[in-house]
mmCIF file of C-alpha atoms and ligand atoms in Angstrom:
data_model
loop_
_atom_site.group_PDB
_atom_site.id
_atom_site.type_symbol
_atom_site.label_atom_id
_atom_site.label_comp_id
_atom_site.label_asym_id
_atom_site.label_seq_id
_atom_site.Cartn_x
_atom_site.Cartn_y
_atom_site.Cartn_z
ATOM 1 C CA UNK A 249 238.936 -8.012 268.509
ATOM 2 C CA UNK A 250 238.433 -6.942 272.139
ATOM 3 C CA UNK A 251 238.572 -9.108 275.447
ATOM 4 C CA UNK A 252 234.741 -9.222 276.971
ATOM 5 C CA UNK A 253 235.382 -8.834 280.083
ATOM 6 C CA UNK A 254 232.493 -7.232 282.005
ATOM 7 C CA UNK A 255 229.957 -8.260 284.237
ATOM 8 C CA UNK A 256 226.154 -8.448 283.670
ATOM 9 C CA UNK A 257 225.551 -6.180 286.809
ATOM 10 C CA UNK A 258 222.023 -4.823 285.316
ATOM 11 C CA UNK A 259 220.423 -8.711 284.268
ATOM 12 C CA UNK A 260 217.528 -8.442 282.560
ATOM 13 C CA UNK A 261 217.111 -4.874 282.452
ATOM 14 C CA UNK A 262 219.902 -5.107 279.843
ATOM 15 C CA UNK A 263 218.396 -8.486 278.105
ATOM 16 C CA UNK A 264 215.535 -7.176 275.406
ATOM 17 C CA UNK A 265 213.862 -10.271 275.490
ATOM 18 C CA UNK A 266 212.756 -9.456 278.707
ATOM 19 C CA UNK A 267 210.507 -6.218 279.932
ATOM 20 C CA UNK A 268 208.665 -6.058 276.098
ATOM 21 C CA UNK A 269 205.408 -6.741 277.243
ATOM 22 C CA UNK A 270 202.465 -3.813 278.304
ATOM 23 C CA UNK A 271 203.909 -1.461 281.410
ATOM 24 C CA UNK A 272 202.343 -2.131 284.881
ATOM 25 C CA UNK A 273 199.944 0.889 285.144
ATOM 26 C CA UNK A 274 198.067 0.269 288.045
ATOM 27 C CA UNK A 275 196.540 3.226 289.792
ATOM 28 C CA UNK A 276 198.076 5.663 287.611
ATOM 29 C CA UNK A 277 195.745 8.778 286.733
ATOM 30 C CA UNK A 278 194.720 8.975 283.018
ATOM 31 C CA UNK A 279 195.519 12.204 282.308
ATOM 32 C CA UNK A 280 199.340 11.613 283.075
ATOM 33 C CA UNK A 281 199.017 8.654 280.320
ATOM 34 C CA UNK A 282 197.639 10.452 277.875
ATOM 35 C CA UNK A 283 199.953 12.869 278.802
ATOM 36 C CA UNK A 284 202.987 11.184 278.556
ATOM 37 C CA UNK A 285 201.965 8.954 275.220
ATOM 38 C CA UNK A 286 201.554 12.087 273.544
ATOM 39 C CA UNK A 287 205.003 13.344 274.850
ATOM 40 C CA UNK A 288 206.346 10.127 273.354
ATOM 41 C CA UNK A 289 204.989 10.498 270.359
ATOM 42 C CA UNK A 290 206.082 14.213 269.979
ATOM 43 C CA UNK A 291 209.615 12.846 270.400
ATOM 44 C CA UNK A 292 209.335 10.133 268.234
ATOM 45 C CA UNK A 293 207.542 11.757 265.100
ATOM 46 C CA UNK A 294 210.025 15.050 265.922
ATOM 47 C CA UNK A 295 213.134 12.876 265.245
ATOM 48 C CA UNK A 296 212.128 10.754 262.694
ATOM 49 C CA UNK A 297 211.269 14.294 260.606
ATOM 50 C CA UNK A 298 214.575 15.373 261.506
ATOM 51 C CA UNK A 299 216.151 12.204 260.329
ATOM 52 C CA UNK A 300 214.191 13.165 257.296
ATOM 53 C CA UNK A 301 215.581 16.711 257.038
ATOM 54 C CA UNK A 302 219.137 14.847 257.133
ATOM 55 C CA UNK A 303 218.528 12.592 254.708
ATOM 56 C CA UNK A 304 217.352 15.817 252.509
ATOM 57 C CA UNK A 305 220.602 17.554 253.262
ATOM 58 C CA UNK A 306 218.211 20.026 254.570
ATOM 59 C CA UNK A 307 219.613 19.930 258.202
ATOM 60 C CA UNK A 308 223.635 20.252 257.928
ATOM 61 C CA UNK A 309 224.154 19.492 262.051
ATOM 62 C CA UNK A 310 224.868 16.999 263.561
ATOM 63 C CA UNK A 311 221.834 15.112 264.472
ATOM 64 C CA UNK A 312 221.963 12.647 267.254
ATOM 65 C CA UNK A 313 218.414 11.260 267.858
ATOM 66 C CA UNK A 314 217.111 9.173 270.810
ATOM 67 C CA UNK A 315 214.926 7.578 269.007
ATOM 68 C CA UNK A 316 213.676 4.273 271.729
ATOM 69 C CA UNK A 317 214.561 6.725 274.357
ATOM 70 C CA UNK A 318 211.672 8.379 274.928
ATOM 71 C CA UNK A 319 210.480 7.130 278.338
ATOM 72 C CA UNK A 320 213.106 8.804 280.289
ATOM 73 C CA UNK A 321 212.645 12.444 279.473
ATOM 74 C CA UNK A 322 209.071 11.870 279.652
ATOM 75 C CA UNK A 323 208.576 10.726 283.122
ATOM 76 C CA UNK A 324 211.115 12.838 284.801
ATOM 77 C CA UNK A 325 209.742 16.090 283.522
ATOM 78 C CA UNK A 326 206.213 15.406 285.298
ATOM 79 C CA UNK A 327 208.320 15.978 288.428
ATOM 80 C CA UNK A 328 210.319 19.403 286.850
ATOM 81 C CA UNK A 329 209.204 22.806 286.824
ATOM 82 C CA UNK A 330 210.252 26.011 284.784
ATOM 83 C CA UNK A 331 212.399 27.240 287.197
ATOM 84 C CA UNK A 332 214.019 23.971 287.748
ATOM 85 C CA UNK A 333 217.664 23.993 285.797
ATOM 86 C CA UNK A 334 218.029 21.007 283.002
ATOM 87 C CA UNK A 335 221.077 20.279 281.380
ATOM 88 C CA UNK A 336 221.367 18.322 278.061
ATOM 89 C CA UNK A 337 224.090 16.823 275.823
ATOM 90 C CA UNK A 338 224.465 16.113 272.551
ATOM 91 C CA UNK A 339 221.467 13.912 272.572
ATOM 92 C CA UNK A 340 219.107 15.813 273.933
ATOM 93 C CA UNK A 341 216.208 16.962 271.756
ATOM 94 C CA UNK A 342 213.523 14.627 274.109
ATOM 95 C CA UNK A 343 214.911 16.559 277.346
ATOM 96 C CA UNK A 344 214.341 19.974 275.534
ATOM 97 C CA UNK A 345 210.778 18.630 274.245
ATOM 98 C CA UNK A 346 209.373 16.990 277.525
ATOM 99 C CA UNK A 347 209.736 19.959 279.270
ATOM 100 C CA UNK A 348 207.488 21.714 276.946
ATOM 101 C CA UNK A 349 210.305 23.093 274.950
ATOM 102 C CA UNK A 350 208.812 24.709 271.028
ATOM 103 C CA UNK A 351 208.649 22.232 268.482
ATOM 104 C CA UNK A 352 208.848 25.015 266.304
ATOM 105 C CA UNK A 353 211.872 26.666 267.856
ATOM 106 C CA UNK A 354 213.335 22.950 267.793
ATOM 107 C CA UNK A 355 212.572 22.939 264.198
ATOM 108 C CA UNK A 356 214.120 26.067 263.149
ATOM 109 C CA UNK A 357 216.997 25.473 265.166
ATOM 110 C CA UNK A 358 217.972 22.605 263.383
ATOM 111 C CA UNK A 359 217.665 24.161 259.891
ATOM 112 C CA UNK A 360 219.941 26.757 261.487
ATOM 113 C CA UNK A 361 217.056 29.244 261.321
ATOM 114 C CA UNK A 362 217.245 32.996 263.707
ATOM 115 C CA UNK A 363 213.649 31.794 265.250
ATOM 116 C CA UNK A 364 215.441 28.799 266.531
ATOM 117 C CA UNK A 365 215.626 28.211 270.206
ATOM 118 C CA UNK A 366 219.395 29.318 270.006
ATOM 119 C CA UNK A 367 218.637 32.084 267.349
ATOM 120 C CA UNK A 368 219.994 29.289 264.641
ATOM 121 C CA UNK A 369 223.252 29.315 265.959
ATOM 122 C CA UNK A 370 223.913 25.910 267.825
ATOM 123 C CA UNK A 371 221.635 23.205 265.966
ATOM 124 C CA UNK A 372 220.959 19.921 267.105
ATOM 125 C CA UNK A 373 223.115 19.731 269.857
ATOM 126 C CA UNK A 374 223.081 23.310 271.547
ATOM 127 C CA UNK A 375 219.503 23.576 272.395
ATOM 128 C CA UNK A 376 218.007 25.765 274.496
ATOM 129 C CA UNK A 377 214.528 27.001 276.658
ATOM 130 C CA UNK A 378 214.701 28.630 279.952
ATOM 131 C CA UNK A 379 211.042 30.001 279.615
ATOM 132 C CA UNK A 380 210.858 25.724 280.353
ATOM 133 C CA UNK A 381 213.812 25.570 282.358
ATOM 134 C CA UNK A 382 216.270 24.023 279.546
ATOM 135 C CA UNK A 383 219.260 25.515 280.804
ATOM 136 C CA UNK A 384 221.012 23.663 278.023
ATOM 137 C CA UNK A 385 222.819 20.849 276.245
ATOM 138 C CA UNK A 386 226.558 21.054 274.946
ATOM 139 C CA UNK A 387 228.247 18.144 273.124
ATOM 140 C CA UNK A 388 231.165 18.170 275.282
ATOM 141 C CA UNK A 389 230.683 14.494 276.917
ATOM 142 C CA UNK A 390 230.048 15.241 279.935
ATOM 143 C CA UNK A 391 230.300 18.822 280.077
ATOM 144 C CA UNK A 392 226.996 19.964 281.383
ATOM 145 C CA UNK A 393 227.601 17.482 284.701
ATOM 146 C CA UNK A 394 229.811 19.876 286.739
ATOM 147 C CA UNK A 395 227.422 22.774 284.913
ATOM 148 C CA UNK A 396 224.191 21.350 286.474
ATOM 149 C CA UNK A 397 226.152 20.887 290.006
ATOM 150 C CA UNK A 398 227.011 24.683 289.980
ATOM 151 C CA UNK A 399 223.318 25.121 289.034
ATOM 152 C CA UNK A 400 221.691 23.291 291.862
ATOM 153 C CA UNK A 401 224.615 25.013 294.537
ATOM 154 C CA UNK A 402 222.731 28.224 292.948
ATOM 155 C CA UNK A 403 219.559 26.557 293.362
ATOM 156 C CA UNK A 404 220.324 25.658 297.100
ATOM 157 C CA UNK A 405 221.378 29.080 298.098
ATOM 158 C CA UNK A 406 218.224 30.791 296.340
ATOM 159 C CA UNK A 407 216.516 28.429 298.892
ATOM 160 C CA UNK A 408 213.270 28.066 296.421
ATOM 161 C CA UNK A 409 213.474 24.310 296.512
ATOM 162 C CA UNK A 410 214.456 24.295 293.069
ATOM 163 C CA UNK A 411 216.789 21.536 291.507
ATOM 164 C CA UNK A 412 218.964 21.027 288.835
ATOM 165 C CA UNK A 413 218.693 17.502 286.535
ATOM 166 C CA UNK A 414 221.996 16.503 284.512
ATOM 167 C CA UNK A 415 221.571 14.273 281.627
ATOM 168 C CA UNK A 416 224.112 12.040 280.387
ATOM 169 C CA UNK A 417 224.861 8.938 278.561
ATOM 170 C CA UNK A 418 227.021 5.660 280.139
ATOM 171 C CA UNK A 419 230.010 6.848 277.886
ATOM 172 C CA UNK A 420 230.046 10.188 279.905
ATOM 173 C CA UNK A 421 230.834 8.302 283.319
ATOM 174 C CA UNK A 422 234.076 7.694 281.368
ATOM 175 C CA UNK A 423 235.401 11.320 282.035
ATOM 176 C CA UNK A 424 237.183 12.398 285.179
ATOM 177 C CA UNK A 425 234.588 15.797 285.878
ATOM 178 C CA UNK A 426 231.476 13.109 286.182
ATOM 179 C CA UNK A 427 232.885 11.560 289.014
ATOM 180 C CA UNK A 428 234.471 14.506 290.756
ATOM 181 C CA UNK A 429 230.587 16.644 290.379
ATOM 182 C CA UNK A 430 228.916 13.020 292.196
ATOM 183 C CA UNK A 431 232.015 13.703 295.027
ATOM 184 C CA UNK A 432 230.587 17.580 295.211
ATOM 185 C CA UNK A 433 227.229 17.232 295.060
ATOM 186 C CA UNK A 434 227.248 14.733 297.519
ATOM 187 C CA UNK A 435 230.202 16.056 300.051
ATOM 188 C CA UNK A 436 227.635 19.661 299.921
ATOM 189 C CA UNK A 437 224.009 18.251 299.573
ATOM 190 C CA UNK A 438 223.305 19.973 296.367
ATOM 191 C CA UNK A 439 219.833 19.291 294.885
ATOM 192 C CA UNK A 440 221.037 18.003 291.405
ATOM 193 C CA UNK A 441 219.344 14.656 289.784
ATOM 194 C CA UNK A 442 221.852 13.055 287.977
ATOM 195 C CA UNK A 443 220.271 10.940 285.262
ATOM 196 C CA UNK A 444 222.028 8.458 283.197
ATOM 197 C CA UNK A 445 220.764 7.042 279.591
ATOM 198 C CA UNK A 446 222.237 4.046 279.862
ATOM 199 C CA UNK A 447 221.974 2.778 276.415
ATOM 200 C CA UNK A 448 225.041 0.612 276.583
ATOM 201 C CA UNK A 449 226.583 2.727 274.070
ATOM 202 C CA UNK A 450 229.487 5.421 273.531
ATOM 203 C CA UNK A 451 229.915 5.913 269.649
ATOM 204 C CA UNK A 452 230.395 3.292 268.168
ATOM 205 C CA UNK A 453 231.157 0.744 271.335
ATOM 206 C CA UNK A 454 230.094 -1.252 273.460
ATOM 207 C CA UNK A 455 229.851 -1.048 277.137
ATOM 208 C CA UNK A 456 231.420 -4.687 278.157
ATOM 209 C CA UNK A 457 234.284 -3.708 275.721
ATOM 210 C CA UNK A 458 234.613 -0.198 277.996
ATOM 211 C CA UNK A 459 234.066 -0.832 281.540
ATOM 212 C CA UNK A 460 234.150 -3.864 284.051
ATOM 213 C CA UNK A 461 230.566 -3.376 284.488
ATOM 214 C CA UNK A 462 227.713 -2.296 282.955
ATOM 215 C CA UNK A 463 225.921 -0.704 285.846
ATOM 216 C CA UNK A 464 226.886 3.232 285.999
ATOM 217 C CA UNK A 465 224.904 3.478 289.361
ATOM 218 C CA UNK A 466 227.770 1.691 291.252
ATOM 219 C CA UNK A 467 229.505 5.315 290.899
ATOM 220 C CA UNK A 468 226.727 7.133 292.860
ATOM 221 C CA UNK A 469 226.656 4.600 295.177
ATOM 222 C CA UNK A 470 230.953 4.880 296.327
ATOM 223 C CA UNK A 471 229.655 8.176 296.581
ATOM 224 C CA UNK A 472 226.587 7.562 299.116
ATOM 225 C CA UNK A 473 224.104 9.197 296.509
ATOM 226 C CA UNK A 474 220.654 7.153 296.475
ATOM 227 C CA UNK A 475 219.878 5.440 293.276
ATOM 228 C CA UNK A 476 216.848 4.532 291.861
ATOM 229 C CA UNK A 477 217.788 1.792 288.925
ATOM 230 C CA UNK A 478 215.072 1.120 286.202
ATOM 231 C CA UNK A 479 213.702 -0.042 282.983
ATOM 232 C CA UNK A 480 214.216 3.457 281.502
ATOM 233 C CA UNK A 481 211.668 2.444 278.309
ATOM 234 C CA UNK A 482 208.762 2.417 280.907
ATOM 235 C CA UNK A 483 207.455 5.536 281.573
ATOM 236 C CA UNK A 484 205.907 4.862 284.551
ATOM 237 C CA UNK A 485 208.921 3.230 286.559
ATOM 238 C CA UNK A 486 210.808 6.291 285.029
ATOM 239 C CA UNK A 487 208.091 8.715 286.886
ATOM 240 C CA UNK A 488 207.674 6.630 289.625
ATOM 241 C CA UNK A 489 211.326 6.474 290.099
ATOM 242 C CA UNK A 490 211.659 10.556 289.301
ATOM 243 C CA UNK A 491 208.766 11.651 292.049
ATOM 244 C CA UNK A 492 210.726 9.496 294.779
ATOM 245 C CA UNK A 493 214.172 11.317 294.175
ATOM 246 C CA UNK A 494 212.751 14.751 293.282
ATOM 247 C CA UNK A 495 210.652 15.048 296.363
ATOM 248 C CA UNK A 496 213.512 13.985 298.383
ATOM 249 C CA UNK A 497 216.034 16.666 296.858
ATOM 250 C CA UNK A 498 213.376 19.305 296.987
ATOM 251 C CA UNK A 499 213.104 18.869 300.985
ATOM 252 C CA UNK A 500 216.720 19.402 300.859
ATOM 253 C CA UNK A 501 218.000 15.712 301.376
ATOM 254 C CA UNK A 502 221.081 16.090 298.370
ATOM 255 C CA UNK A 503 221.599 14.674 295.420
ATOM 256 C CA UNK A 504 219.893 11.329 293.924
ATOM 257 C CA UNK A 505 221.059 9.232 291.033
ATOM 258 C CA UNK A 506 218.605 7.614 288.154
ATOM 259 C CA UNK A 507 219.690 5.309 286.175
ATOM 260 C CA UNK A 508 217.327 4.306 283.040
ATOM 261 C CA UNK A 509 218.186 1.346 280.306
ATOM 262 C CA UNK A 510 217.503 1.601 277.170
ATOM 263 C CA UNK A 511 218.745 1.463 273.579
ATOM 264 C CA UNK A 512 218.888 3.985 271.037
ATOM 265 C CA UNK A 513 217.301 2.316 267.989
ATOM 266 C CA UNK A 514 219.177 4.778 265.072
ATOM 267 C CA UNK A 515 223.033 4.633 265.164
ATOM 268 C CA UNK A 516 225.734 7.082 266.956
ATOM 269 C CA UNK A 517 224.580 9.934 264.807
ATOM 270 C CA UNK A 518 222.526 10.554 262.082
ATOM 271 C CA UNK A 519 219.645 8.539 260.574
ATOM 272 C CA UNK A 520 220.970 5.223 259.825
ATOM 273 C CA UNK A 521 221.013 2.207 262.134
ATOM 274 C CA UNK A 522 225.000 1.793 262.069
ATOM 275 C CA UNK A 523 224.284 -2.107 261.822
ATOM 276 C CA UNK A 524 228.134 -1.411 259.528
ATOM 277 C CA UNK A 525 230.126 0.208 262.125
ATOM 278 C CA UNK A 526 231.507 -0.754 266.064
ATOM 279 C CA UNK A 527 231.894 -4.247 267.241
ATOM 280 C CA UNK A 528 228.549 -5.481 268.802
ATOM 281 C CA UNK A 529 225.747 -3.792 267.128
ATOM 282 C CA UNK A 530 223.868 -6.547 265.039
ATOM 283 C CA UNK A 531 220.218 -6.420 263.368
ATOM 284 C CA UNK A 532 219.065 -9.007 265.554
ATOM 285 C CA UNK A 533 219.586 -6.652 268.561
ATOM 286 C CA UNK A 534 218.100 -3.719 267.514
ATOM 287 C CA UNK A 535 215.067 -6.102 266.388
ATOM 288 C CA UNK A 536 214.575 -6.914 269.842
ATOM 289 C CA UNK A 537 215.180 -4.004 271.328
ATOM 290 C CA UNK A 538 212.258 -2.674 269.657
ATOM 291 C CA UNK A 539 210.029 -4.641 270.794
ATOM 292 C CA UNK A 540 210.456 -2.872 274.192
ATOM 293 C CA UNK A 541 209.172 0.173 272.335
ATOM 294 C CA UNK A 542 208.174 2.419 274.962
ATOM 295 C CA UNK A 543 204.962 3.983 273.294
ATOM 296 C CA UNK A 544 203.886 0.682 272.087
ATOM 297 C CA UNK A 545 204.184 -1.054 275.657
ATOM 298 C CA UNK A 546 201.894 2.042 277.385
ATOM 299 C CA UNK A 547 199.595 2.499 274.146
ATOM 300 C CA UNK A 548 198.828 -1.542 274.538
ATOM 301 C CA UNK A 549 198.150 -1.021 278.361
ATOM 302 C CA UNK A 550 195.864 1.566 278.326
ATOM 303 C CA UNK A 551 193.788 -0.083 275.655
ATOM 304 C CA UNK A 552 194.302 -3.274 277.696
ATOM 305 C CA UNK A 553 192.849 -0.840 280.531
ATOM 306 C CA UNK A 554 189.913 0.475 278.637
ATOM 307 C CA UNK A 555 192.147 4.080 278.684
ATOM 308 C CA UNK A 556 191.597 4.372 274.942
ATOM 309 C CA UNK A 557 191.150 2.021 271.914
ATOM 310 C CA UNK A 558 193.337 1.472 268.914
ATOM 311 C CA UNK A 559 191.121 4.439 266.607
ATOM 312 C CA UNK A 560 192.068 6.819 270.219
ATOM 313 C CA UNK A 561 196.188 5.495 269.530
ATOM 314 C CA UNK A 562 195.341 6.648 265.961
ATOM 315 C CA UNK A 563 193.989 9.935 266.253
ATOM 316 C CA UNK A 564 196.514 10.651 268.702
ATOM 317 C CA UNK A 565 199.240 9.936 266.392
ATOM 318 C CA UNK A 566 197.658 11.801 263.442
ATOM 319 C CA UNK A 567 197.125 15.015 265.482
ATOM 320 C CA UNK A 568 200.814 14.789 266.114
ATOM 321 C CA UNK A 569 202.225 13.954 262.775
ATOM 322 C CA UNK A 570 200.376 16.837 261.929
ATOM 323 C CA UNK A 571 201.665 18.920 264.578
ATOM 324 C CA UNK A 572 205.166 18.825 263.617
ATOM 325 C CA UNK A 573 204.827 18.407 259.559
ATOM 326 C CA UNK A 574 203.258 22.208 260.319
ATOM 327 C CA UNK A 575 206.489 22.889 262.401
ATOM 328 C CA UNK A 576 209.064 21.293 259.567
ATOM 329 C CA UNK A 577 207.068 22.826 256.708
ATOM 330 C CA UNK A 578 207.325 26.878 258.666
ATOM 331 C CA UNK A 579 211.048 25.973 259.227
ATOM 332 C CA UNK A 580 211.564 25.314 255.656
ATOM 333 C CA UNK A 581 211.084 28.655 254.930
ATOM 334 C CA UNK A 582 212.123 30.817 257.975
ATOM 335 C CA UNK A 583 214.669 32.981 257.302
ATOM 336 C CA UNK A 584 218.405 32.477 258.449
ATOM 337 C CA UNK A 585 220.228 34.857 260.659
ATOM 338 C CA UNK A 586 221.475 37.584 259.450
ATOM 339 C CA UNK A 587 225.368 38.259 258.555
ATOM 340 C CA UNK A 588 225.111 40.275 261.860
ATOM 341 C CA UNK A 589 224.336 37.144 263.622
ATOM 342 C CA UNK A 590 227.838 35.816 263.570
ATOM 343 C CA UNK A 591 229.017 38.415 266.161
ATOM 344 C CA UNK A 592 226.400 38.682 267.756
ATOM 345 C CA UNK A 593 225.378 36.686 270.556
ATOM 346 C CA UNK A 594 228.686 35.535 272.013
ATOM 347 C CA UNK A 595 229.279 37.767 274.700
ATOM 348 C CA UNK A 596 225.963 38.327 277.119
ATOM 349 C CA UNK A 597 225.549 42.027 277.902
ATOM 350 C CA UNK A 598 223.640 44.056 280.174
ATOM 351 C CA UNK A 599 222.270 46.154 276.986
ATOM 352 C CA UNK A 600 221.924 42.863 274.759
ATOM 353 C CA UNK A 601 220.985 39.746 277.312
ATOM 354 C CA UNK A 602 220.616 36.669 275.643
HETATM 355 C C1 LIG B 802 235.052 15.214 275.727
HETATM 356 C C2 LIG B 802 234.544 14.511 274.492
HETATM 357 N N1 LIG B 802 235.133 13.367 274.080
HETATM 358 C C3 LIG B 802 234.672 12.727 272.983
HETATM 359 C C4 LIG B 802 233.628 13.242 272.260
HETATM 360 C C5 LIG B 802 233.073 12.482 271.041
HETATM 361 N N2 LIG B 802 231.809 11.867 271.420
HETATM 362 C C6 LIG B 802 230.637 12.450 271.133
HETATM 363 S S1 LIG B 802 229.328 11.579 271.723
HETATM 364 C C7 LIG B 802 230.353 10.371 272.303
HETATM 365 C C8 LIG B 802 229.785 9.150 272.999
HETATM 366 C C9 LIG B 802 228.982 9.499 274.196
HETATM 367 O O1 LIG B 802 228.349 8.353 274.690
HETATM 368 P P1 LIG B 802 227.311 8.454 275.843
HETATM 369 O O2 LIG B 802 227.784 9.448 276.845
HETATM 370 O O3 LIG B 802 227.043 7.086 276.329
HETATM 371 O O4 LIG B 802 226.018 9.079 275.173
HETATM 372 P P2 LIG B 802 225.098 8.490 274.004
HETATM 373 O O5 LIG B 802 225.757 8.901 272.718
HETATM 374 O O6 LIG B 802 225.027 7.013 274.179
HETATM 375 O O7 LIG B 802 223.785 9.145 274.171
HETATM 376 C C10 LIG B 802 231.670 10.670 272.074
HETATM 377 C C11 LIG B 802 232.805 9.830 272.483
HETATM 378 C C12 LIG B 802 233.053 14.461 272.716
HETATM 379 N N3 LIG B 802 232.020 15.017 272.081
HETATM 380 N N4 LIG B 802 233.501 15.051 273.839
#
């Protein structure tokens, strides 16, 4: 239907039938792993219950879940503090989540419940923590970029060596504000890490059918913004990747540009695998793309590693599934806002702050 006209910039980074075997994790501390395998996990087993709720009718948002994504988040919030200023999109429940967002806020707010992290009033995609430093997402593509540049000029002046992070997704480097925040943040220094999901992905198509390359990082680097380019479903090249251009902003050296490939494994929104819709997405890719499964690539290194063993990877799991069925189960019954509620909270006031 379309010309293919785009070059293979990223190589085998964007062929899954390379990078699926257990992540290099020499001389990395324990603690992170565990750390960050039980982050995964929280993402993973948090989506796939709210994929559940949407399959109930239960959640009425719009849910768009990163599930295969959850390296990135992961291993750049090691490197983030609370008063650090992250922005999200519409995909963002991992970035909320790896910070230390509430599961339980998370889960209200997607039943539209008032003890949700936006008081029930945004859902899935207007998420919200700044007791973790979620300054928060917006499904405007690309609408939190100039956001998180005004944030980290904030962040500059305050002089606290604090930064501000800016998700996005590859189809966001499609809109005119992405690449006039890179000219800003790099023309003024700002300390803003601009991260993009590159999951080769915008709706429904695909990248070679969108741009003449499917690299995003070229963009950062017209604008003389270091890059760090990486398998984004190995958390340790992700945190590797995140120390090197976090230290570097924090000593006041301007802005730095990751970009992380992956694949989201459910479709554009929603629970299903959209194997029906867009012009590239076939079975046989998502099959492969799961086999460089993030969790299961760390999980089989630090058993490889003597870390843990395969009852450890079990218990782990269990602890969490049980974790967030106790979330899902008090959102169920949490009471929705008030009638009140739908005036409320739309202008911040000195009386009222949100
Ligand atoms: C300004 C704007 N245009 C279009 C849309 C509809 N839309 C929602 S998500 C999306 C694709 C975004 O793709 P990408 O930025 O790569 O993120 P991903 O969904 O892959 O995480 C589009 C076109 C929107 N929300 N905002």
């Amino acid at each position: 239907m379309y010309p293919e006209y785009s070059v293979k910039e990223l190589g085998f980074l964007s062929d899954p039938s390379f990078h699926n075997s257990p992540i290099d994790i020499r001389g990395c501390d324990a603690d992170t792993l565990q750390h960050q395998l039980r982050m995964m996990l929280i993402i993973r087993v948090a989506e796939e219950k709210i994929a559940q709720l949407v399959i109930e009718s239960l959640a009425r948002c719009p849910c768009h879940l990163g599930i295969g994504q959850e390296a990135i988040a992961t291993g750049i919030s090691s490197f983030l503090r609370a008063t650090d200023r992250v922005f999200g999109a519409h995909r963002s429940h991992s970035h909320y989540l790896a910070l230390g967002g509430s599961i339980t806020e998370l889960m209200d707010e997607i039943l539209g419940k008032a003890s949700g992290c936006s008081k029930g009033m945004g859902g899935s995609m207007h998420l919200y923590g700044k007791e973790v430093g979620f300054a928060g997402s917006v499904p405007i593509v690309a609408g939190t970029i100039p956001l998180a540049v005004g944030a980290a000029l904030a962040a500059k002046k305050d002089g606290n060596g604090d930064i501000a992070v800016s998700y996005f997704g590859d189809g966001a480097s499609e809109e005119g504000s992405f690449h006039e925040s890179l000219n800003l943040a790099s023309s003024y220094k700002l300390p803003v890490l601009f991260v993009c999901e590159n999951n080769f992905y915008a709706s429904h198509l695909d990248i070679s059918y969108r741009q003449p390359s499917d690299r995003i990082s070229r963009f950062a680097d017209a604008h003389n913004i270091p890059v760090e380019l990486v398998d984004g479903n190995d958390v340790v090249a992700v945190a590797n990747a995140a120390r090197r251009l976090t230290t570097a902003m924090r000593e006041g050296q301007g802005p730095g540009f990751l970009e992380a490939v992956t694949y989201r494994w459910r479709g554009h929104v929603g629970p299903d695998e959209n194997i029906d819709v867009g012009v590239r997405r076939k079975v046989e890719d998502i099959d492969a793309w799961k086999k460089r499964d993030p969790i299961r690539r760390l999980a089989d290194a630090m058993v490889a590693a003597g870390i843990m063993d395969n009852n450890a990877f079990k218990a782990v799991q269990t602890d969490v599934e049980t974790e967030i069925s106790i979330a899902v189960e008090n959102a169920r019954t949490a009471p929705y806002p008030g009638n009140n509620a739908l005036t409320d909270y739309v202008f911040a006031s000195l009386e009222r702050p949100l």
